[in-house]
Short mmCIF file of C-alpha atoms in Angstrom, two decimals:
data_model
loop_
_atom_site.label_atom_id
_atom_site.label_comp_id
_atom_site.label_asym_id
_atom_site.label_seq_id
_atom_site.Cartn_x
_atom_site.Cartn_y
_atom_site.Cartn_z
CA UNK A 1 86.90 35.61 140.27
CA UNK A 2 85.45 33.32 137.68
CA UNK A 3 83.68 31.12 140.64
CA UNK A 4 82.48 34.41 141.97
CA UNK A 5 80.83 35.79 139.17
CA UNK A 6 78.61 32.39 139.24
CA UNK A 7 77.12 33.26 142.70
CA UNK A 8 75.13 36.50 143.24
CA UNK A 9 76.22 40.39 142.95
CA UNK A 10 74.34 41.76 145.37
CA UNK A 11 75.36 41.40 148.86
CA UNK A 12 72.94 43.74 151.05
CA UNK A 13 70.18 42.55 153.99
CA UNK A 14 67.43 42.02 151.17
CA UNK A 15 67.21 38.35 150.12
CA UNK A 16 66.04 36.99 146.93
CA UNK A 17 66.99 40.53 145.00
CA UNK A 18 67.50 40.25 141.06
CA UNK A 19 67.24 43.49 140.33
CA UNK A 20 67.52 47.55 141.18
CA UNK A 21 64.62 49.99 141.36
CA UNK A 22 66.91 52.53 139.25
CA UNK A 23 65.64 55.57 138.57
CA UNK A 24 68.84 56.79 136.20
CA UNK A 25 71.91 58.82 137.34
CA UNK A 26 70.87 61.85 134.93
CA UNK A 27 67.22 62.09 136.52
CA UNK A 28 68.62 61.97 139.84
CA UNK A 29 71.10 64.32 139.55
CA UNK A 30 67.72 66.51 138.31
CA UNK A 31 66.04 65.79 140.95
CA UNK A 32 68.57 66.92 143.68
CA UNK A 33 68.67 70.09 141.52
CA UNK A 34 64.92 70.66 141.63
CA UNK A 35 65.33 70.10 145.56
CA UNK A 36 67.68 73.49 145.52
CA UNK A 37 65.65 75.72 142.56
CA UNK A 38 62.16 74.71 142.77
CA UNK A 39 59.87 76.32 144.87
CA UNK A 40 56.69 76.06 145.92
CA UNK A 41 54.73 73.45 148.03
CA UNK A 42 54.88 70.60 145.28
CA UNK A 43 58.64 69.97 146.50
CA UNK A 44 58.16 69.17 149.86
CA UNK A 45 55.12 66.81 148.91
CA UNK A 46 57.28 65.04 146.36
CA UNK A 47 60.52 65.03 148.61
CA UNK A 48 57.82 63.71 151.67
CA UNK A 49 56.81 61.22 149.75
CA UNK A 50 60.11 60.33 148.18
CA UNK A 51 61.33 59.54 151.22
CA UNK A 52 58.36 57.69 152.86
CA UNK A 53 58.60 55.41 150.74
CA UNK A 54 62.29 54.54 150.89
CA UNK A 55 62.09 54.33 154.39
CA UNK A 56 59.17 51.71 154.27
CA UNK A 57 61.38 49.88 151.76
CA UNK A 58 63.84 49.06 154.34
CA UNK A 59 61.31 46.71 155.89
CA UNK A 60 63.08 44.43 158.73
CA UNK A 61 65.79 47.12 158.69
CA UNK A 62 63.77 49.70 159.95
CA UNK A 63 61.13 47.55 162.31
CA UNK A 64 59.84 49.85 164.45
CA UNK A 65 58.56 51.80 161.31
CA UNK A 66 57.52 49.43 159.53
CA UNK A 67 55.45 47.60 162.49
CA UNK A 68 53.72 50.80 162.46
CA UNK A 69 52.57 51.08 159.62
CA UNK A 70 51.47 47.46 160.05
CA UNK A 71 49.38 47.97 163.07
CA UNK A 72 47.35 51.52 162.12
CA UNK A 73 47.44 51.51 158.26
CA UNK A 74 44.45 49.61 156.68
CA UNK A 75 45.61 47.20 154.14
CA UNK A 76 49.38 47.93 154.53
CA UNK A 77 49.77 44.15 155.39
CA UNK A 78 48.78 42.62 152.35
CA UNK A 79 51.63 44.09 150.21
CA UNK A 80 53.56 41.44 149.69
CA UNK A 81 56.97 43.10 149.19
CA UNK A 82 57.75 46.14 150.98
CA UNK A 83 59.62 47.26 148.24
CA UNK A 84 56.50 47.97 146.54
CA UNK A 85 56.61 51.29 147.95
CA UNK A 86 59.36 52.56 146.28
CA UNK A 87 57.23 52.87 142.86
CA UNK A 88 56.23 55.90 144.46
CA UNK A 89 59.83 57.26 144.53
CA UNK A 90 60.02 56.18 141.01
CA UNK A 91 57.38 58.73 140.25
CA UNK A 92 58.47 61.75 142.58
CA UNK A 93 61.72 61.80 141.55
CA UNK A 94 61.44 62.35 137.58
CA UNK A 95 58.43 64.25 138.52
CA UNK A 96 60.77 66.78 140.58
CA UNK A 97 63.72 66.73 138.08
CA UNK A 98 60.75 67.56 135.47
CA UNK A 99 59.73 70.81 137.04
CA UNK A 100 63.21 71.70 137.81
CA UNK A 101 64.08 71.77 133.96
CA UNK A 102 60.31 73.25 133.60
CA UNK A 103 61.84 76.30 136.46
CA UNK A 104 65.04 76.49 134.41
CA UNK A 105 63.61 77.22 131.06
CA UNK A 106 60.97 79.75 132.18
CA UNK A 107 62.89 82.25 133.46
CA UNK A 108 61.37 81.83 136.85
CA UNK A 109 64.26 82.32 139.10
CA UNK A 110 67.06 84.57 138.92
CA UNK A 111 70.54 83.42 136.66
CA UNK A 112 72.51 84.11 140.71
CA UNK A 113 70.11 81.63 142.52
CA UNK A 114 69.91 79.37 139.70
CA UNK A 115 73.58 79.28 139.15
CA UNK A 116 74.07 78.76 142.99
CA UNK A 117 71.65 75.41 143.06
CA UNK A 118 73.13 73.88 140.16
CA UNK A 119 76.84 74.56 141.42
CA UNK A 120 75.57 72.37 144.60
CA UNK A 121 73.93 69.73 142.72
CA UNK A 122 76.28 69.16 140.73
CA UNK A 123 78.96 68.91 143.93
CA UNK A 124 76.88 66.84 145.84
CA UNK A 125 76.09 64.48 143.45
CA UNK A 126 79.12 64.04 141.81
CA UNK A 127 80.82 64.32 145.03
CA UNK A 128 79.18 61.24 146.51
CA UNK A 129 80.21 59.35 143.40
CA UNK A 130 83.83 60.41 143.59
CA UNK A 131 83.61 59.40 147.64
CA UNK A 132 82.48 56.05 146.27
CA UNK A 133 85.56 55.41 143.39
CA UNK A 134 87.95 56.66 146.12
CA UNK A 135 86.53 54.48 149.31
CA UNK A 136 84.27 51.80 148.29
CA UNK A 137 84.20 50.30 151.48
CA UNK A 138 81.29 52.44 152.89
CA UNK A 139 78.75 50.37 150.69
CA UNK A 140 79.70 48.12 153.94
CA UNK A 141 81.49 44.58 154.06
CA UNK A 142 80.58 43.26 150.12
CA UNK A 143 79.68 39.86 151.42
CA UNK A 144 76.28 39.13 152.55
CA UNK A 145 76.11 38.17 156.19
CA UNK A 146 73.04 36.05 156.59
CA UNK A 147 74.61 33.68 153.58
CA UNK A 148 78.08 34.11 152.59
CA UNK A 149 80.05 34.00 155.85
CA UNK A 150 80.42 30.28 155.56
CA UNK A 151 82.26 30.48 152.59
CA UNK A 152 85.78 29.44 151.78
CA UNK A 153 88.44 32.66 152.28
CA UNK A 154 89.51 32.41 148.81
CA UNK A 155 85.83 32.92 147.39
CA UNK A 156 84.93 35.59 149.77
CA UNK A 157 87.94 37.60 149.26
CA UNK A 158 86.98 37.00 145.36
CA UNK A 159 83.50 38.68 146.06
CA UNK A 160 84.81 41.43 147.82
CA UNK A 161 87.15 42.17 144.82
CA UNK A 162 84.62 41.90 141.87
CA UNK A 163 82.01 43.54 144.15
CA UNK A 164 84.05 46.32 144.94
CA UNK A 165 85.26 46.27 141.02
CA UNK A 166 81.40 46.18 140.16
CA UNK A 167 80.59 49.34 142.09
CA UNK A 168 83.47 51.21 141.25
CA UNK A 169 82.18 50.36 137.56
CA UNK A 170 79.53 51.84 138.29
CA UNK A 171 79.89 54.75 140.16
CA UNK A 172 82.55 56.14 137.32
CA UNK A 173 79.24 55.53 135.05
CA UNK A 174 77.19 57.32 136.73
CA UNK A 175 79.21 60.17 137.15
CA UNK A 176 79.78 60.59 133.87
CA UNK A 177 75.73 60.85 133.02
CA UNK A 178 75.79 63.44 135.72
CA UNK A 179 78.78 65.28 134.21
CA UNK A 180 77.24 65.19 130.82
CA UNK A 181 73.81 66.19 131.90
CA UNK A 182 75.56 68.72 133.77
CA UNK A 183 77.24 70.24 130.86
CA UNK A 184 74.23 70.29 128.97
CA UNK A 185 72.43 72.57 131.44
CA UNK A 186 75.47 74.42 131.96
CA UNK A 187 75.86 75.21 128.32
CA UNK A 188 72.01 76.42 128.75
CA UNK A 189 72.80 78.78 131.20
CA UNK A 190 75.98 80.16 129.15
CA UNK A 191 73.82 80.34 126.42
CA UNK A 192 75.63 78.36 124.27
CA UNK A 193 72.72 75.47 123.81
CA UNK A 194 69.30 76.41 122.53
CA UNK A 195 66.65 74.87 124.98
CA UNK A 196 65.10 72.70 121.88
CA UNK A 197 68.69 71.05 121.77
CA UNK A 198 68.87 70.55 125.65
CA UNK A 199 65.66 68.58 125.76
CA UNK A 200 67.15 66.56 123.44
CA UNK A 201 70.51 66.21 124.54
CA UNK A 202 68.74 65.18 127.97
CA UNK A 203 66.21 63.06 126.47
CA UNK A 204 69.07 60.70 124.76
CA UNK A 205 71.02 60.63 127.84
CA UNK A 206 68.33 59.30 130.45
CA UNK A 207 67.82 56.74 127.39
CA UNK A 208 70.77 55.51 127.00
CA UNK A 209 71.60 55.23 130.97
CA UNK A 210 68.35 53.52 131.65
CA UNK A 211 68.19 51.59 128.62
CA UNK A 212 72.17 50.20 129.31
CA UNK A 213 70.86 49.11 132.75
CA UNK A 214 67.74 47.49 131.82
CA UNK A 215 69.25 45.03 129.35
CA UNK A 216 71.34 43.89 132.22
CA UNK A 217 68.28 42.46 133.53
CA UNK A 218 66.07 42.29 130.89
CA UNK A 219 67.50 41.31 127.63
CA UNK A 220 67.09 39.25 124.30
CA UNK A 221 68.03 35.86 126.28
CA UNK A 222 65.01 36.45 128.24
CA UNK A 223 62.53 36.26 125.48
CA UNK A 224 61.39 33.18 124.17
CA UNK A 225 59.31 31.85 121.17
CA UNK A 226 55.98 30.84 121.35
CA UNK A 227 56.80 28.05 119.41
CA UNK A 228 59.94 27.00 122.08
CA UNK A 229 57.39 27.60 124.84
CA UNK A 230 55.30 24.91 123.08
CA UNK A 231 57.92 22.55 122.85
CA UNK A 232 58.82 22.60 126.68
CA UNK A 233 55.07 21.70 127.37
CA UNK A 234 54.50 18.68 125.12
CA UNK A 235 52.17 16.23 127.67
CA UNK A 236 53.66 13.29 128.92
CA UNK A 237 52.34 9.75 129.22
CA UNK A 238 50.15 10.71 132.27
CA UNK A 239 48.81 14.12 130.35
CA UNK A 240 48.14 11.89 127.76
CA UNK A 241 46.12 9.21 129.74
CA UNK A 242 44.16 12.37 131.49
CA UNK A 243 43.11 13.95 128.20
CA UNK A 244 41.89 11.30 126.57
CA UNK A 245 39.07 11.45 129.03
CA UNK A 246 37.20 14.53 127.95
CA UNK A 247 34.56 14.63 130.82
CA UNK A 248 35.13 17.69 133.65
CA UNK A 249 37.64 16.67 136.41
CA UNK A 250 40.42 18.45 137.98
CA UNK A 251 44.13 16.65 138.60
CA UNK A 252 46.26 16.43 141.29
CA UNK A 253 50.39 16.29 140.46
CA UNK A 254 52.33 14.66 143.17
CA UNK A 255 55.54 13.94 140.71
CA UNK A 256 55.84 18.03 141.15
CA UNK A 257 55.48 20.49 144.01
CA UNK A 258 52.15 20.43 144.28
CA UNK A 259 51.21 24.02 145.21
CA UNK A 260 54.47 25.86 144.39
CA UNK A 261 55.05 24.28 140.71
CA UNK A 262 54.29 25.79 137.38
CA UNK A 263 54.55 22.71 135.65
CA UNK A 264 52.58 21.92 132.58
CA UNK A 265 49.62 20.16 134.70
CA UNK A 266 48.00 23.55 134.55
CA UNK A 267 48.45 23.88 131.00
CA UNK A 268 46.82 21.05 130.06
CA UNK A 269 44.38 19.79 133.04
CA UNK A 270 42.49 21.97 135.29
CA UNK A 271 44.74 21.62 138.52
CA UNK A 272 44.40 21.04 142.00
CA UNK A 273 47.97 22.40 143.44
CA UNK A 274 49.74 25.47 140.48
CA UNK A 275 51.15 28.31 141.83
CA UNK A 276 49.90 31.77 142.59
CA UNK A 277 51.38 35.00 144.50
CA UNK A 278 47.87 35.67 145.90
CA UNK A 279 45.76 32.76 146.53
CA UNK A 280 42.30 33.32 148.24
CA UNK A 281 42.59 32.59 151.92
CA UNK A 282 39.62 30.00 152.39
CA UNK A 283 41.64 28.22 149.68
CA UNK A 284 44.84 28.30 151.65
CA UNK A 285 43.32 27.67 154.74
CA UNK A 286 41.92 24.28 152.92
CA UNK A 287 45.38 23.63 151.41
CA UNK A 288 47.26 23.53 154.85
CA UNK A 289 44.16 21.86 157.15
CA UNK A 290 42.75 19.30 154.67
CA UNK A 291 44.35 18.80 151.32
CA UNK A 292 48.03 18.43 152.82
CA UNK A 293 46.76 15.69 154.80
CA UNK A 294 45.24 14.11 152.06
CA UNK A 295 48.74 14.39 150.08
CA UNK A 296 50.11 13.16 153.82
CA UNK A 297 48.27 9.36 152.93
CA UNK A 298 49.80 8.39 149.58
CA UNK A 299 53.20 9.72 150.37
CA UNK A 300 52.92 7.19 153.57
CA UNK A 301 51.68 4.45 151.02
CA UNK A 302 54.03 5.30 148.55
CA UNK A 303 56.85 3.61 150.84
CA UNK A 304 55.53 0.51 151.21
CA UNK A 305 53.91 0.01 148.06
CA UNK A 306 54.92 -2.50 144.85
CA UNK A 307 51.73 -1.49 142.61
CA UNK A 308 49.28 1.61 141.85
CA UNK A 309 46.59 -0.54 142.87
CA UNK A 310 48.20 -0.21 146.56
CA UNK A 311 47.20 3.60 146.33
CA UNK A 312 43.51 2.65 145.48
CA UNK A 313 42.56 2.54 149.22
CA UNK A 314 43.78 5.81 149.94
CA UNK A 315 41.13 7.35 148.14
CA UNK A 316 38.24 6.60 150.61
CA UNK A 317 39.82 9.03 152.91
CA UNK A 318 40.98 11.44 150.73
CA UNK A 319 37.58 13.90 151.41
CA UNK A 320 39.41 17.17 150.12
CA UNK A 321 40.38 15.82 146.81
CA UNK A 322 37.09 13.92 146.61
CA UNK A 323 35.34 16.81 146.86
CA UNK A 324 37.11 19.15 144.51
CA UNK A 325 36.69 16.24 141.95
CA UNK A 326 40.45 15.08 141.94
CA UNK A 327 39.50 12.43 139.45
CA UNK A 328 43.16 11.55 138.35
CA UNK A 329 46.45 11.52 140.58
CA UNK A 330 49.97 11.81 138.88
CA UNK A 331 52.48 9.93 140.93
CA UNK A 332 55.07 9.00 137.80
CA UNK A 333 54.25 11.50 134.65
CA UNK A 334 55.80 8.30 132.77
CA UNK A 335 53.19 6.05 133.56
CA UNK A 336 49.26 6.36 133.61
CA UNK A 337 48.14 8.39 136.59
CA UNK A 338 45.91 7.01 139.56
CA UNK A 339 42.11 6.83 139.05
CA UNK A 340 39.79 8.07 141.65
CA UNK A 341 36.22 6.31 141.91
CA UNK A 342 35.25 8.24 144.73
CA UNK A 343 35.84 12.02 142.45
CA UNK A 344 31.95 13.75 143.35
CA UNK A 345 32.00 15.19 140.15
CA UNK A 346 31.44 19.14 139.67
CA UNK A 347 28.59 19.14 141.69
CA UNK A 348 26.08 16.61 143.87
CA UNK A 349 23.24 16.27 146.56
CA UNK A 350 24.01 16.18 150.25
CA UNK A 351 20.98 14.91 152.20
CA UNK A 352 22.04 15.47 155.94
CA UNK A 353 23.47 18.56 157.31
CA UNK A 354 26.27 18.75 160.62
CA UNK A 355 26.42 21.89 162.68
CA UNK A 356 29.64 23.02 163.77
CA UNK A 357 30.22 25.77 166.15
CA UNK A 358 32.86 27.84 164.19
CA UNK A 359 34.76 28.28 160.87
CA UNK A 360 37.52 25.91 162.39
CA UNK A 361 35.66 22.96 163.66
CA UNK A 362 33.75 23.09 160.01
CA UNK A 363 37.01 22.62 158.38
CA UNK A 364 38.36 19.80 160.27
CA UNK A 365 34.97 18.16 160.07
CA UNK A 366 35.60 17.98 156.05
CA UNK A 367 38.07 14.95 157.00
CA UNK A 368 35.50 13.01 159.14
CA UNK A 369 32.64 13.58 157.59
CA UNK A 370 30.91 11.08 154.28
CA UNK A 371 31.48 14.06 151.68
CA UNK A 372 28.91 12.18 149.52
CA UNK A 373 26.04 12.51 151.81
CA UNK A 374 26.95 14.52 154.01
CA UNK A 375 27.33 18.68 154.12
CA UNK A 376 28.39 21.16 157.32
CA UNK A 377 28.17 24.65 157.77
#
């Protein structure tokens, strides 16, 4: 048990999950009874739209749905997480639960109907919670079966126990909230609670069950100093060499991932590779046609050579870097970087210009062409 709790809790289809889109047991259990008591048209828009966007959240495990939505919806392709979508669930369901308290307290339906829909909320809800303390096996095998199948018997049968244990845990949580939230309305309707203190009781409830789950996830360990932050980014010898040099130039780290690193290059130098979720698509097309080639030549130096001065030769066929001023190279942040002569500086003169006949032959030409003299469009 103690190796399991080292590797990840969650074991469904989704990888790289951290953390739940949880929308609290109380509100939910709200928003099943504004399902049964509400009426009007706003109910089927929000449950519509509830459950849209669930059902685009299950991405590769609903293809033919989310495909598409791929093919006919403008735009729907450049979300970057299909779990985007379920912000919009986050917002219909304490929207529904809202006007289902907002129904309750207004004496717009009758005590017999009223009575009726929270007697089924209450069952279903708390009945699917009680179906998953008794049999927690239909949350489906606990062990993740893209990763985890190779794993020793003794540590999968450990996940399968604290997984299991975790969602037992939980599901005796939650159906507490809804049995307290319950009560509360039910004292409402026996009169026994004025609607002032039922707001509040409420109120203090969906607090304290989203709160208790958000510092799961989010807590004090995940704050940090400004001053600490400072600390972790004092320059090295390289940063050192760089900055001394006050002139503009840009830097290129190859003692880091280049392009998926948030080391402090960027923090001190302005940086060729860095890190972004959303990079510009001319830039990315240069990154994987030109500038990875570039990269390509000193990392085919670099096993051969006995000196930086064996790198110096690289440089007059570096065009990408050359042209997006790559004036210093970092190979060792422990010693001073590589020096590019052939850097064109923020901006220069090209006297001839080469025709190409499309956006692809104008990219590749970038690595034949003299960047110094030369232009193409």
């Amino acid at each position: 048990s103690s190796a399991s709790s080292q590797v990840l809790k969650y074991w469904g289809t989704q990888p790289g999950t951290d953390g739940p889109h949880y929308v609290g047991a109380v509100v939910f259990f709200l928003f099943v009874l504004g399902l049964l008591i509400v009426r009007g048209r706003e109910k089927w828009w929000l449950l519509t739209a509830t459950l849209l966007s669930v059902m685009l959240a299950w991405g590769k495990n609903f293809m033919p749905f989310t495909d598409f939505f791929i093919d006919f919806f403008p735009g729907y392709n450049k979300f970057r997480a299909v779990t985007m979508t379920l912000i919009i669930a986050q917002f219909c369901i304490p929207l529904l639960g809202a006007l289902a308290l907002r129904d309750l307290f207004n004496g717009a339906i009758g005590k017999k109907e009223l009575i009726k829909g929270f007697n089924i909320a209450v069952a279903s809800t708390g009945g699917f919670l009680l179906i998953i303390l008794m049999l927690p096996g239909i949350a489906g095998s606990f062990i993740n079966e893209a990763y985890e199948t190779g794993y020793p018997d003794w540590l999968q049968a450990a996940l399968v126990t604290d997984r299991k244990d975790l969602l037992r845990t939980d599901a005796f949580r939650s159906l507490v909230f809804v049995l307290l939230g319950a009560g509360t309305i039910f004292a409402f309707l026996k009169e026994k609670l004025r609607k002032e203190y039922v707001f509040l009781i409420l109120g203090l409830l969906v607090l304290t069950d989203l709160w208790s789950v958000d510092k799961r996830y989010l807590d004090a360990s995940r704050f940090e100093k400004p001053s600490d932050i400072k600390k972790q980014l004092s320059p090295s010898a390289a940063d050192q060499f760089i900055l001394a040099d006050e002139s503009y130039k840009r830097v290129l780290n190859l003692s880091a991932s280049t392009f998926n690193d948030n080391s402090p290059t960027s923090y001190f130098h302005s940086s060729i590779g860095g890190y972004h979720g959303a990079k510009m698509r001319r830039y990315q097309e240069l990154i994987d046609s030109v500038l990875f080639r570039n990269i390509m030549l000193f990392e085919q130096v670099a096993q051969t050579a006995t000196s930086l001065d064996d790198f110096q030769p690289v440089f007059r066929n570096t065009n990408g870097l050359n042209m997006l001023n790559a004036r210093y190279v970092i190979i060792n942040p422990e010693a001073p970087p590589l020096v590019n002569d052939h850097a064109l500086g923020n901006a220069w003169f090209a006297g001839n210009l080469l025709l190409a006949d499309n956006a692809n032959e104008e990219l590749l030409a970038t690595m034949t062409l003299n960047p110094g003299t030369e232009a193409v469009t």
